Coordinates of C-alpha atoms in Angstrom, one line a residue:
Chain A
M20 CA -124.8 -215.5 23.2
K21 CA -124.9 -211.8 24.1
L22 CA -128.6 -211.5 23.6
Y23 CA -129.2 -214.6 25.8
L24 CA -127.1 -213.1 28.5
V25 CA -128.9 -209.8 28.2
L26 CA -132.3 -211.6 28.3
A27 CA -131.4 -213.7 31.3
W28 CA -129.9 -210.7 33.2
R29 CA -133.0 -208.5 32.5
N30 CA -135.3 -211.4 33.4
I31 CA -133.9 -211.7 36.9
W32 CA -134.6 -208.0 37.5
R33 CA -138.3 -208.3 36.4
N34 CA -139.0 -208.7 40.1
K35 CA -136.2 -206.8 41.9
R36 CA -137.4 -207.5 45.4
R37 CA -137.5 -211.2 44.9
T38 CA -134.1 -211.4 43.2
I39 CA -132.6 -209.3 46.0
L40 CA -134.2 -211.5 48.7
A41 CA -132.9 -214.6 46.9
A42 CA -129.4 -213.1 46.6
L43 CA -129.5 -212.1 50.3
S44 CA -130.3 -215.6 51.3
V45 CA -127.2 -216.8 49.3
I46 CA -125.1 -214.0 50.8
F47 CA -126.1 -214.8 54.3
A48 CA -125.6 -218.5 53.9
I49 CA -122.2 -218.1 52.1
V50 CA -120.9 -215.8 54.8
L51 CA -122.0 -218.1 57.5
A52 CA -120.6 -221.2 55.6
I53 CA -117.2 -219.5 55.0
F54 CA -117.1 -218.2 58.6
T55 CA -118.0 -221.6 60.1
R56 CA -115.6 -223.5 57.9
A57 CA -112.8 -221.0 58.5
M58 CA -113.4 -221.2 62.2
Q59 CA -113.4 -225.0 62.1
H60 CA -110.3 -225.3 60.0
G61 CA -108.6 -222.5 62.0
S62 CA -109.3 -224.3 65.3
Y63 CA -108.0 -227.6 63.9
D64 CA -104.8 -226.0 62.6
Y65 CA -104.3 -224.3 65.9
M66 CA -105.1 -227.5 67.8
I67 CA -102.7 -229.5 65.7
D68 CA -100.0 -226.9 66.0
S69 CA -100.4 -226.7 69.8
A70 CA -100.4 -230.5 70.1
V71 CA -97.3 -231.0 67.9
R72 CA -95.5 -228.0 69.5
M73 CA -96.0 -229.6 72.9
Y74 CA -93.7 -232.5 72.1
T75 CA -93.9 -234.5 68.9
G76 CA -93.4 -232.0 66.1
Y77 CA -95.1 -232.3 62.7
L78 CA -92.5 -235.0 61.8
Q79 CA -90.2 -237.2 63.6
I80 CA -87.1 -239.1 62.5
H81 CA -86.3 -242.3 64.4
G82 CA -84.0 -245.3 64.0
K83 CA -85.9 -248.2 62.4
G84 CA -88.0 -250.0 65.0
Y85 CA -87.6 -247.3 67.7
W86 CA -91.3 -246.2 67.7
E87 CA -92.4 -249.8 68.3
E88 CA -89.8 -250.9 70.8
R89 CA -88.6 -247.7 72.4
S90 CA -85.2 -249.3 72.8
L91 CA -81.9 -247.4 72.8
E92 CA -80.5 -250.1 70.5
N93 CA -82.6 -248.5 67.8
S94 CA -81.0 -245.1 68.3
I95 CA -79.3 -243.3 65.4
E96 CA -75.9 -241.6 65.1
I97 CA -76.1 -238.0 63.8
D98 CA -73.9 -235.0 63.6
D99 CA -74.4 -231.3 63.3
E100 CA -74.1 -231.5 59.5
F101 CA -77.1 -233.8 59.3
L102 CA -79.2 -231.5 61.4
K103 CA -78.2 -228.6 59.3
Q104 CA -79.2 -230.5 56.2
I105 CA -82.7 -231.1 57.7
E106 CA -83.1 -227.5 58.7
A107 CA -82.0 -226.3 55.3
I108 CA -85.1 -227.9 53.8
R109 CA -87.7 -225.4 52.7
F110 CA -90.5 -224.9 55.3
V111 CA -88.5 -226.6 58.1
E112 CA -88.6 -224.3 61.1
I113 CA -86.5 -226.3 63.5
A114 CA -85.2 -229.9 64.1
V115 CA -84.8 -230.8 67.7
P116 CA -82.6 -233.9 68.5
R117 CA -83.6 -235.9 71.6
L118 CA -82.3 -238.9 73.4
E119 CA -85.3 -240.5 75.3
S120 CA -85.2 -243.3 77.8
Y121 CA -86.6 -244.4 81.1
L122 CA -84.6 -244.4 84.3
L123 CA -85.1 -245.0 88.0
V124 CA -84.9 -241.7 89.9
S125 CA -84.2 -241.7 93.7
S126 CA -84.2 -239.1 96.3
K127 CA -83.4 -239.9 99.9
E128 CA -86.2 -242.5 100.5
I129 CA -88.3 -242.6 97.4
T130 CA -87.7 -244.1 94.0
K131 CA -89.8 -243.5 90.9
V132 CA -89.6 -244.2 87.2
A133 CA -89.0 -241.2 85.0
N134 CA -89.1 -240.4 81.3
V135 CA -85.7 -238.9 80.8
V136 CA -85.4 -236.6 77.8
S137 CA -82.0 -235.4 76.9
T138 CA -82.3 -232.5 74.5
D139 CA -80.7 -229.5 73.0
P140 CA -81.9 -226.9 75.5
E141 CA -82.0 -223.9 73.1
K142 CA -83.9 -225.8 70.3
E143 CA -86.2 -227.4 72.8
N144 CA -87.2 -224.1 74.2
Q145 CA -87.6 -222.7 70.7
M146 CA -90.0 -225.5 69.9
T147 CA -91.9 -226.3 73.1
K148 CA -91.3 -223.0 75.1
L149 CA -90.0 -225.2 77.9
Q150 CA -88.3 -222.3 79.7
Q151 CA -91.7 -220.6 80.2
K152 CA -92.7 -223.7 82.3
I153 CA -90.0 -223.2 84.9
T154 CA -91.6 -222.5 88.3
S155 CA -88.4 -222.4 90.3
G156 CA -84.7 -222.5 89.5
K157 CA -83.3 -221.8 86.1
Y158 CA -83.5 -223.2 82.6
L159 CA -80.8 -225.6 81.2
S160 CA -77.8 -224.5 79.2
Q161 CA -75.9 -226.7 76.7
N162 CA -73.1 -227.6 79.1
D163 CA -75.0 -228.0 82.3
E164 CA -74.7 -231.3 84.2
G165 CA -78.0 -231.1 86.0
L166 CA -81.7 -231.6 85.3
L167 CA -85.1 -230.1 85.1
I168 CA -87.9 -232.1 86.8
G169 CA -91.6 -232.1 86.5
E170 CA -93.4 -230.4 89.4
G171 CA -95.4 -233.5 90.3
L172 CA -92.5 -235.8 90.2
A173 CA -90.4 -233.4 92.3
R174 CA -93.3 -233.3 94.9
M175 CA -93.4 -237.1 94.9
L176 CA -89.6 -237.3 95.4
N177 CA -89.7 -234.5 97.9
V178 CA -86.9 -232.5 96.1
K179 CA -86.4 -228.8 95.4
V180 CA -83.9 -226.8 93.4
G181 CA -80.3 -227.5 94.5
D182 CA -81.1 -231.0 95.8
S183 CA -79.6 -234.0 94.0
L184 CA -81.2 -237.1 92.5
I185 CA -79.8 -240.4 91.8
L186 CA -80.5 -241.6 88.2
Y187 CA -80.1 -245.3 87.7
G188 CA -81.0 -247.7 84.9
Q189 CA -79.9 -249.4 81.7
G190 CA -78.1 -247.7 78.9
I191 CA -77.3 -249.0 75.4
Y192 CA -76.3 -252.6 74.9
G193 CA -76.9 -253.4 78.6
T194 CA -74.6 -250.9 80.1
T195 CA -75.5 -249.4 83.5
V196 CA -76.4 -245.8 83.9
A197 CA -75.8 -244.4 87.4
T198 CA -75.2 -240.9 88.4
M199 CA -76.1 -238.3 90.9
S200 CA -77.4 -235.1 89.3
P201 CA -78.5 -231.8 90.8
V202 CA -81.9 -230.3 90.2
I203 CA -81.4 -227.1 88.3
G204 CA -85.1 -226.2 87.8
I205 CA -88.6 -227.4 88.3
I206 CA -91.1 -227.3 85.4
K207 CA -94.8 -227.4 85.5
F208 CA -96.7 -229.1 82.7
A209 CA -100.5 -228.8 82.3
I210 CA -100.8 -232.5 81.6
P211 CA -100.5 -234.4 84.8
D212 CA -98.8 -237.4 83.1
L213 CA -96.0 -235.2 81.9
N214 CA -95.8 -233.4 85.2
N215 CA -95.4 -236.6 87.1
S216 CA -92.9 -238.3 84.9
F217 CA -90.7 -236.0 82.9
I218 CA -87.0 -235.1 83.5
Y219 CA -85.0 -233.0 81.0
L220 CA -81.2 -233.1 80.7
P221 CA -79.0 -231.2 78.3
L222 CA -78.3 -233.5 75.3
I223 CA -74.5 -233.6 75.8
Y224 CA -74.9 -234.5 79.4
G225 CA -77.5 -237.2 78.6
Q226 CA -75.4 -238.7 75.8
K227 CA -72.4 -238.9 78.2
L228 CA -74.6 -240.5 80.8
F229 CA -75.9 -243.2 78.5
S230 CA -72.5 -243.6 76.9
M231 CA -74.1 -242.6 73.6
E232 CA -72.0 -239.8 72.2
N233 CA -73.5 -238.4 69.0
R234 CA -76.4 -240.8 69.2
I235 CA -80.1 -239.8 69.6
T236 CA -83.4 -241.6 69.5
T237 CA -85.6 -238.9 67.9
I238 CA -85.4 -235.8 65.8
S239 CA -88.7 -233.7 66.2
I240 CA -89.3 -231.4 63.3
M241 CA -91.5 -228.3 63.2
I242 CA -92.5 -226.8 59.9
T243 CA -93.6 -223.3 59.0
N244 CA -96.4 -224.4 56.7
P245 CA -98.2 -227.5 57.8
K246 CA -99.8 -227.8 54.3
Q247 CA -96.3 -228.6 53.0
I248 CA -95.7 -231.6 55.2
S249 CA -95.6 -234.0 52.2
Y250 CA -93.0 -231.9 50.5
V251 CA -90.8 -231.8 53.6
L252 CA -91.3 -235.5 54.1
N253 CA -90.2 -236.2 50.6
E254 CA -87.2 -233.9 51.0
I255 CA -86.1 -235.7 54.2
R256 CA -86.5 -239.1 52.5
K257 CA -83.9 -237.9 50.0
I258 CA -81.4 -237.3 52.8
V259 CA -82.0 -240.3 55.0
N260 CA -81.4 -243.9 54.3
D261 CA -83.4 -247.1 55.0
N262 CA -82.2 -247.2 58.6
Y263 CA -84.3 -244.3 59.4
N264 CA -88.0 -244.1 59.9
I265 CA -90.0 -240.9 59.4
M266 CA -93.4 -240.4 60.9
T267 CA -96.0 -237.7 60.5
W268 CA -98.0 -236.2 63.4
E269 CA -101.0 -238.1 62.1
E270 CA -99.2 -241.4 62.5
M271 CA -97.9 -240.4 66.0
M272 CA -101.2 -239.1 67.3
P273 CA -104.0 -241.0 65.6
E274 CA -106.4 -240.1 68.4
L275 CA -106.1 -236.4 67.5
V276 CA -106.8 -237.2 63.9
Q277 CA -109.9 -239.2 64.9
G278 CA -111.1 -236.3 67.1
I279 CA -110.7 -233.8 64.3
Q280 CA -112.5 -236.1 61.9
L281 CA -115.4 -236.6 64.3
D282 CA -115.7 -232.8 64.9
S283 CA -115.4 -232.2 61.2
V284 CA -118.4 -234.4 60.5
S285 CA -120.6 -232.3 62.9
G286 CA -119.3 -229.2 61.0
L287 CA -120.2 -230.7 57.7
I288 CA -123.7 -231.4 59.0
M289 CA -124.0 -227.7 59.9
L290 CA -122.7 -226.8 56.4
F291 CA -125.2 -229.2 54.9
I292 CA -128.0 -227.3 56.7
L293 CA -126.7 -224.0 55.4
Y294 CA -126.5 -225.4 51.8
L295 CA -130.2 -226.5 52.2
V296 CA -131.0 -222.9 53.1
I297 CA -129.2 -221.7 49.9
T298 CA -130.9 -224.4 47.9
F299 CA -134.3 -223.4 49.0
G300 CA -133.5 -219.7 48.4
I301 CA -132.3 -220.3 44.8
F302 CA -134.7 -223.1 44.0
G303 CA -137.8 -221.2 45.3
T304 CA -136.9 -218.2 43.2
I305 CA -136.2 -220.3 40.1
M306 CA -139.4 -222.2 40.6
M307 CA -141.5 -219.0 40.9
M308 CA -139.7 -217.4 37.9
T309 CA -140.4 -220.5 35.8
A310 CA -144.1 -220.9 36.9
E311 CA -145.1 -217.3 36.3
R312 CA -143.6 -217.4 32.8
T313 CA -145.4 -220.5 31.6
K314 CA -147.4 -218.6 29.0
E315 CA -144.3 -216.8 27.8
F316 CA -142.4 -220.1 27.5
G317 CA -145.4 -221.4 25.5
V318 CA -145.3 -218.4 23.1
L319 CA -141.5 -218.8 22.7
L320 CA -141.8 -222.4 21.9
A321 CA -144.6 -221.5 19.4
I322 CA -142.5 -218.9 17.6
G323 CA -139.6 -221.3 17.2
V324 CA -137.4 -220.9 20.3
N325 CA -136.2 -224.4 20.9
R326 CA -136.2 -226.0 24.3
S327 CA -132.4 -226.0 24.7
K328 CA -132.4 -222.2 24.2
L329 CA -135.0 -221.8 26.9
V330 CA -133.0 -224.0 29.2
L331 CA -129.9 -222.0 28.5
I332 CA -131.8 -218.8 29.4
T333 CA -133.2 -220.1 32.7
T334 CA -129.9 -221.7 33.6
L335 CA -128.1 -218.4 33.0
E336 CA -130.8 -216.7 35.3
A337 CA -130.0 -219.2 38.1
I338 CA -126.3 -218.7 37.7
F339 CA -126.7 -214.9 37.7
I340 CA -128.6 -214.9 41.0
S341 CA -126.2 -217.3 42.6
F342 CA -123.2 -215.4 41.3
I343 CA -124.5 -212.1 42.6
G344 CA -125.0 -213.8 46.0
A345 CA -121.8 -215.7 46.0
L346 CA -119.6 -212.7 44.9
T347 CA -121.2 -210.4 47.4
G348 CA -120.9 -213.1 50.0
L349 CA -117.2 -213.4 49.2
I350 CA -116.6 -209.7 49.3
V351 CA -118.3 -209.5 52.7
S352 CA -116.7 -212.6 54.2
Y353 CA -113.1 -212.1 53.1
P354 CA -112.3 -209.0 55.3
L355 CA -114.3 -210.6 58.1
V356 CA -112.3 -213.8 58.0
L357 CA -109.0 -211.9 57.6
Y358 CA -109.8 -209.7 60.6
F359 CA -110.5 -212.8 62.8
H360 CA -107.4 -214.5 61.4
K361 CA -105.3 -211.6 62.6
N362 CA -107.3 -211.0 65.7
P363 CA -108.4 -214.5 66.8
I364 CA -111.6 -215.0 68.7
R365 CA -110.8 -215.3 72.4
F366 CA -113.0 -217.6 74.5
S367 CA -113.5 -217.5 78.2
G368 CA -114.9 -219.5 81.1
E369 CA -114.1 -223.1 82.0
L370 CA -113.0 -224.0 78.5
A371 CA -110.4 -221.2 78.5
E372 CA -109.1 -222.3 81.9
I373 CA -108.6 -225.9 80.7
S374 CA -106.9 -224.6 77.6
L375 CA -104.6 -222.4 79.6
K376 CA -103.8 -225.3 81.8
F377 CA -102.5 -227.2 78.8
G378 CA -100.4 -224.2 77.9
V379 CA -102.6 -223.4 74.9
E380 CA -103.9 -219.9 74.5
P381 CA -107.8 -219.9 74.6
I382 CA -108.2 -218.5 71.1
I383 CA -109.6 -219.6 67.7
P384 CA -107.7 -218.0 64.9
L385 CA -109.8 -218.3 61.7
S386 CA -108.2 -220.0 58.7
N387 CA -107.8 -217.8 55.7
E388 CA -107.1 -220.7 53.4
S389 CA -108.2 -219.7 49.9
G390 CA -109.6 -223.2 49.4
I391 CA -112.4 -222.5 51.8
F392 CA -113.5 -219.5 49.8
V393 CA -113.2 -221.3 46.5
A394 CA -115.0 -224.4 47.8
Q395 CA -118.0 -222.5 49.1
T396 CA -118.4 -220.5 45.9
L397 CA -118.2 -223.6 43.8
V398 CA -120.8 -225.4 46.0
V399 CA -123.2 -222.5 45.6
L400 CA -122.7 -222.4 41.8
L401 CA -123.3 -226.2 41.8
I402 CA -126.5 -225.7 43.8
A403 CA -127.6 -223.1 41.2
L404 CA -127.0 -225.5 38.4
L405 CA -128.9 -228.2 40.2
S406 CA -131.7 -225.8 40.9
S407 CA -131.9 -225.1 37.1
L408 CA -132.8 -228.8 36.7
Y409 CA -136.3 -227.8 37.7
P410 CA -136.9 -225.4 34.8
I411 CA -135.1 -227.9 32.5
N412 CA -137.6 -230.6 33.4
Y413 CA -140.5 -228.1 33.4
I414 CA -139.6 -226.8 29.9
R415 CA -139.0 -230.3 28.6
K416 CA -142.6 -231.3 29.5
L417 CA -144.2 -228.0 28.4
K418 CA -146.7 -228.2 25.6
P419 CA -146.9 -224.8 23.8
I420 CA -150.6 -225.1 23.0
E421 CA -151.5 -225.7 26.7
A422 CA -149.1 -223.0 27.9
I423 CA -150.4 -220.3 25.5
R424 CA -154.0 -221.0 26.7
L425 CA -153.1 -220.0 30.3
Chain B
M25 CA -148.1 -227.3 -4.9
P26 CA -150.4 -225.4 -2.6
L27 CA -148.8 -223.6 0.4
I28 CA -151.2 -225.3 2.8
E29 CA -153.3 -228.4 2.1
I30 CA -155.6 -229.8 4.7
I31 CA -157.0 -233.2 4.0
S32 CA -159.9 -234.8 6.0
L33 CA -158.8 -233.2 9.2
N34 CA -160.5 -234.2 12.4
K35 CA -159.7 -233.2 16.0
I36 CA -161.5 -234.8 18.9
Y37 CA -160.7 -233.7 22.5
D38 CA -161.3 -236.8 24.5
K39 CA -159.8 -235.9 27.8
T40 CA -163.1 -234.5 29.0
K41 CA -166.0 -236.7 30.1
V42 CA -167.8 -236.0 26.9
P43 CA -165.5 -236.0 23.9
V44 CA -165.6 -232.8 21.9
H45 CA -165.4 -233.0 18.1
A46 CA -163.7 -229.7 17.5
L47 CA -162.9 -230.1 13.8
K48 CA -164.9 -232.4 11.5
D49 CA -163.5 -233.6 8.2
I50 CA -161.9 -230.3 7.1
N51 CA -160.6 -230.1 3.6
L52 CA -158.9 -226.9 2.6
T53 CA -156.2 -225.4 0.4
I54 CA -154.5 -222.1 0.8
E55 CA -152.2 -220.8 -1.8
K56 CA -149.1 -218.6 -1.4
G57 CA -149.9 -214.9 -1.2
E58 CA -153.4 -215.3 0.1
F59 CA -155.0 -212.9 2.7
V60 CA -157.5 -215.1 4.3
A61 CA -159.7 -215.0 7.4
I62 CA -161.1 -218.0 9.3
V63 CA -164.3 -216.8 11.0
G64 CA -167.0 -218.2 13.0
P65 CA -168.6 -217.9 16.4
S66 CA -166.8 -218.8 19.6
G67 CA -166.3 -222.6 19.8
S68 CA -166.6 -223.0 16.1
G69 CA -163.1 -224.4 15.9
K70 CA -161.3 -221.5 14.2
T71 CA -158.5 -221.3 16.8
T72 CA -158.2 -225.1 16.8
L73 CA -157.8 -225.0 13.0
L74 CA -155.2 -222.3 13.2
N75 CA -153.3 -224.3 15.8
M76 CA -153.3 -227.3 13.5
I77 CA -151.9 -225.3 10.7
G78 CA -149.3 -223.8 13.0
G79 CA -148.2 -227.3 14.2
L80 CA -149.1 -226.3 17.8
D81 CA -151.7 -229.1 18.0
S82 CA -151.9 -232.5 16.4
P83 CA -154.9 -233.8 14.5
T84 CA -156.8 -236.9 15.7
N85 CA -156.8 -237.9 12.0
G86 CA -156.2 -236.4 8.7
K87 CA -153.3 -234.4 7.4
V88 CA -151.9 -230.9 7.3
L89 CA -149.4 -230.4 4.5
I90 CA -147.2 -227.3 4.4
N91 CA -145.3 -227.0 1.2
G92 CA -146.0 -230.7 0.7
I93 CA -144.7 -231.7 4.1
N94 CA -147.1 -233.6 6.5
I95 CA -146.4 -231.7 9.7
S96 CA -148.2 -234.1 11.9
K97 CA -145.5 -236.6 11.2
I98 CA -142.7 -234.2 12.4
K99 CA -141.4 -234.9 15.9
S100 CA -142.2 -232.3 18.6
D101 CA -138.7 -230.7 18.8
E102 CA -138.2 -230.7 15.0
L103 CA -141.6 -229.0 14.7
I104 CA -140.3 -226.1 16.8
D105 CA -137.5 -225.6 14.2
F106 CA -140.0 -226.1 11.4
R107 CA -142.2 -223.3 12.9
L108 CA -139.1 -221.1 13.2
K109 CA -138.3 -221.4 9.5
N110 CA -141.8 -221.5 8.1
I111 CA -144.4 -219.9 10.3
G112 CA -144.9 -216.5 11.8
F113 CA -147.2 -216.0 14.7
V114 CA -149.2 -213.0 15.8
F115 CA -151.2 -213.5 19.1
Q116 CA -154.2 -211.7 20.5
S117 CA -152.3 -210.4 23.5
F118 CA -149.1 -209.4 21.6
N119 CA -146.8 -211.7 23.7
L120 CA -143.6 -209.8 23.2
I121 CA -140.7 -210.6 25.4
P122 CA -141.2 -207.9 28.1
V123 CA -137.5 -207.4 29.0
L124 CA -136.4 -206.9 25.4
T125 CA -136.7 -203.7 23.4
A126 CA -138.7 -203.6 20.1
K127 CA -135.5 -204.0 18.2
E128 CA -134.3 -206.9 20.3
N129 CA -137.7 -208.6 20.1
V130 CA -137.6 -208.6 16.3
E131 CA -133.9 -209.5 16.2
F132 CA -134.3 -212.4 18.6
I133 CA -136.1 -214.6 16.1
M134 CA -133.4 -214.0 13.5
L135 CA -130.7 -214.7 16.0
L136 CA -132.3 -218.1 16.5
Q137 CA -132.1 -218.6 12.7
G138 CA -128.4 -217.8 12.7
V139 CA -128.7 -214.6 10.7
T140 CA -125.5 -212.6 10.8
K141 CA -125.4 -209.5 13.1
S142 CA -125.2 -207.0 10.3
E143 CA -128.0 -208.6 8.4
R144 CA -130.1 -208.8 11.6
E145 CA -129.6 -205.1 12.3
K146 CA -130.5 -204.1 8.7
R147 CA -133.6 -206.2 8.5
T148 CA -134.8 -205.2 12.0
I149 CA -134.6 -201.5 11.2
E150 CA -136.3 -202.1 7.8
L151 CA -139.1 -204.0 9.4
L152 CA -139.7 -201.6 12.3
N153 CA -139.8 -198.8 9.8
A154 CA -142.2 -200.7 7.7
V155 CA -144.6 -201.1 10.6
G156 CA -144.1 -197.4 11.5
L157 CA -142.1 -197.8 14.6
G158 CA -138.7 -196.6 13.4
D159 CA -138.6 -194.1 16.3
K160 CA -139.5 -196.7 18.9
I161 CA -136.7 -199.3 18.3
D162 CA -135.3 -198.9 21.8
S163 CA -138.6 -198.9 23.6
R164 CA -139.6 -201.8 25.8
P165 CA -143.1 -203.3 25.4
Y166 CA -144.5 -201.6 28.5
E167 CA -143.5 -198.2 26.9
L168 CA -145.6 -199.0 23.8
S169 CA -149.4 -198.8 23.3
G170 CA -151.3 -202.0 22.4
G171 CA -151.3 -201.1 18.8
Q172 CA -147.6 -200.4 18.7
Q173 CA -146.9 -203.7 20.5
Q174 CA -149.0 -205.6 18.0
R175 CA -147.0 -203.9 15.2
V176 CA -143.8 -205.1 16.8
A177 CA -145.3 -208.6 16.9
V178 CA -146.1 -208.4 13.2
A179 CA -142.5 -207.3 12.5
R180 CA -141.3 -210.2 14.6
A181 CA -143.6 -212.6 12.8
I182 CA -142.2 -211.8 9.4
A183 CA -138.6 -211.2 10.4
S184 CA -137.8 -214.9 9.9
H185 CA -139.1 -214.7 6.3
P186 CA -141.8 -217.3 7.0
S187 CA -143.9 -219.0 4.4
F188 CA -147.0 -217.5 6.0
V189 CA -148.2 -215.7 9.1
L190 CA -150.9 -217.0 11.5
A191 CA -152.7 -214.3 13.4
D192 CA -155.1 -215.3 16.1
E193 CA -157.5 -212.4 16.9
P194 CA -154.8 -209.8 16.3
T195 CA -157.1 -206.9 16.6
A196 CA -159.1 -208.1 19.6
N197 CA -157.2 -206.0 22.1
L198 CA -156.9 -202.9 20.0
D199 CA -159.0 -199.8 19.6
S200 CA -160.4 -199.2 16.1
T201 CA -157.8 -196.8 14.9
S202 CA -154.9 -199.1 16.0
A203 CA -156.7 -202.1 14.5
E204 CA -157.1 -200.2 11.2
G205 CA -153.5 -199.1 11.2
L206 CA -152.3 -202.7 11.9
L207 CA -154.5 -204.1 9.1
D208 CA -153.1 -201.5 6.7
I209 CA -149.6 -202.7 7.5
M210 CA -150.5 -206.3 7.1
K211 CA -152.3 -205.7 3.8
E212 CA -149.3 -203.7 2.5
L213 CA -146.9 -206.5 3.5
N214 CA -149.2 -209.0 1.7
Q215 CA -149.4 -206.9 -1.4
K216 CA -145.8 -205.8 -1.6
L217 CA -144.0 -208.9 -0.3
G218 CA -146.6 -211.5 -1.2
M219 CA -146.6 -212.6 2.4
T220 CA -149.5 -215.0 3.2
F221 CA -151.7 -214.0 6.2
I222 CA -154.2 -216.3 7.8
F223 CA -156.4 -214.8 10.5
A224 CA -158.7 -216.4 13.0
T225 CA -161.1 -213.6 13.9
H226 CA -164.6 -212.4 14.3
D227 CA -163.7 -208.8 13.8
N228 CA -165.5 -207.2 10.9
K229 CA -162.6 -204.8 10.3
V230 CA -160.5 -207.8 9.4
I231 CA -163.3 -209.6 7.5
R232 CA -163.9 -206.6 5.3
R233 CA -160.2 -206.4 4.2
V234 CA -159.4 -210.1 3.5
R235 CA -159.9 -211.5 0.0
R236 CA -161.1 -214.9 1.3
V237 CA -163.4 -215.7 4.2
I238 CA -163.7 -219.3 5.5
T239 CA -166.6 -219.7 7.9
L240 CA -166.6 -222.5 10.4
E241 CA -169.6 -223.7 12.3
D242 CA -169.5 -226.6 14.8
G243 CA -166.1 -227.7 13.5
K244 CA -167.2 -227.8 9.9
I245 CA -166.5 -225.5 7.0
K246 CA -169.9 -223.7 6.4
S247 CA -168.7 -221.5 3.6
D248 CA -165.5 -220.5 1.7
V249 CA -166.0 -217.2 0.0
F250 CA -163.6 -215.1 -2.1
Q251 CA -164.4 -211.4 -2.0
N252 CA -163.1 -208.2 -3.7

């Protein structure tokens, strides 16, 4: 085998310039492919993280049927121990309990419907950075008996910090909820729907208001490594019983999944074009290397080198060229990707403004997932093997007598 | 049993507009240890006959028997293996593998035969010494003169211990001194090892040295002469 390796290695350097050019085309394409893919995956990861951090979390635990009916009757009873158990699971960053319902909200003359979220203020802030959205007043504390109101809703109701609002509606099992609550702070969401409809209460206050001590409707869970979502899901399943329903962000936000899938297809088309460039680079070189050695192949067949050995040599040549390109491409792209992973690309202009409005930093951190590097390298090696099909076919049909005469 | 037996061999190239009858009813026997030249003017069929004996081309009809085996009945891929084990080739333009050294070129053929590494090394050095290139074992073909390259080609041809060596115009690209030196080596190998050499040539230097001269004309054997 050693001599075949030596032969193939020396063969590729018969024409140094051509081999270097072929390797350069592979290097260029592989760097571009890895960079594009890392940017794409990085932007998806960031997009998902931003979206789930805004409200839903990567996972949510509900009472059975809550997601479909949104009824307080499907709420669940929990205690601190339960939350601690969830948070003790590996990769769980935080578990935020919420009691969500709709109530009528009235100021002096105006009444509106509001989405009332009773939450643990500290944990909510840890997950959604709600405190940063305060435009006036102060943030909630555990034992406050007041509320935070979306800027749009506050404008519609014509209230400011210090004013009081009447909350009125239906609690669990048909009980009536009615109270007057002071506005502690006003928050501004980038998304108008949230801005015009959201009210936040401290969880203890909300539970008291709805007569639902120790009950909640939702636990939103953030995880430190989104790739471990299945692991976390399984671990939660071990803790909860059949009365609970666990949903992933993909089930809760199918439109985001579809958006990513659609974008991913365009990315794959781009990658396909890059692979074509690589294919032409390698294939062209292999084709030339094969054609110019027709006579040599004829002589080798004549002296007794069988076709499989010739195929082995030409395949090794294709692999060598691809490997040189792929390895150098990896060496070049790894620090590049790592740099942009730690120092994300910042975009500006209109897109950046929209992004900022949604409370998302206008950046694209590159993904440094090892899978991207491995996949690109394997694809290039696969292309090399496919390119070596040409000499295989060429050698298979070659007649030594005709080749020697050339 | 003769080493090579050719019976009623005909070769017609019919892919051209006018079919060419390259070999016409050739009957020939070559014994082991012969030092024989097939001669004749260009187009007489000597290279075609050499290709038939080497199993590189197939006859239109007739038989080529090597050690009693009809090689025209052997399948193409098996024929490659048959050539590896039975026939050594020396070509007009040397045709060494340019990226391999003299030693590696000779060793390569034995590697294909599955000869052990130590045996390969021993035999390679012996052969290169025998052809007077003991000091050039690590030279690549481009570092060698035409004569030296052809001597490496001879070493390669006999490295596999073939039944015979076919040499197509082996001296055509060599100057007189190199050609004489090469023929000396081949003659010595013939006399010492009993290696059979069959040349296709019109070089008088070769014709003078062989013991048997088969002359072809228009695809037919015109004469078959043994000489001292």
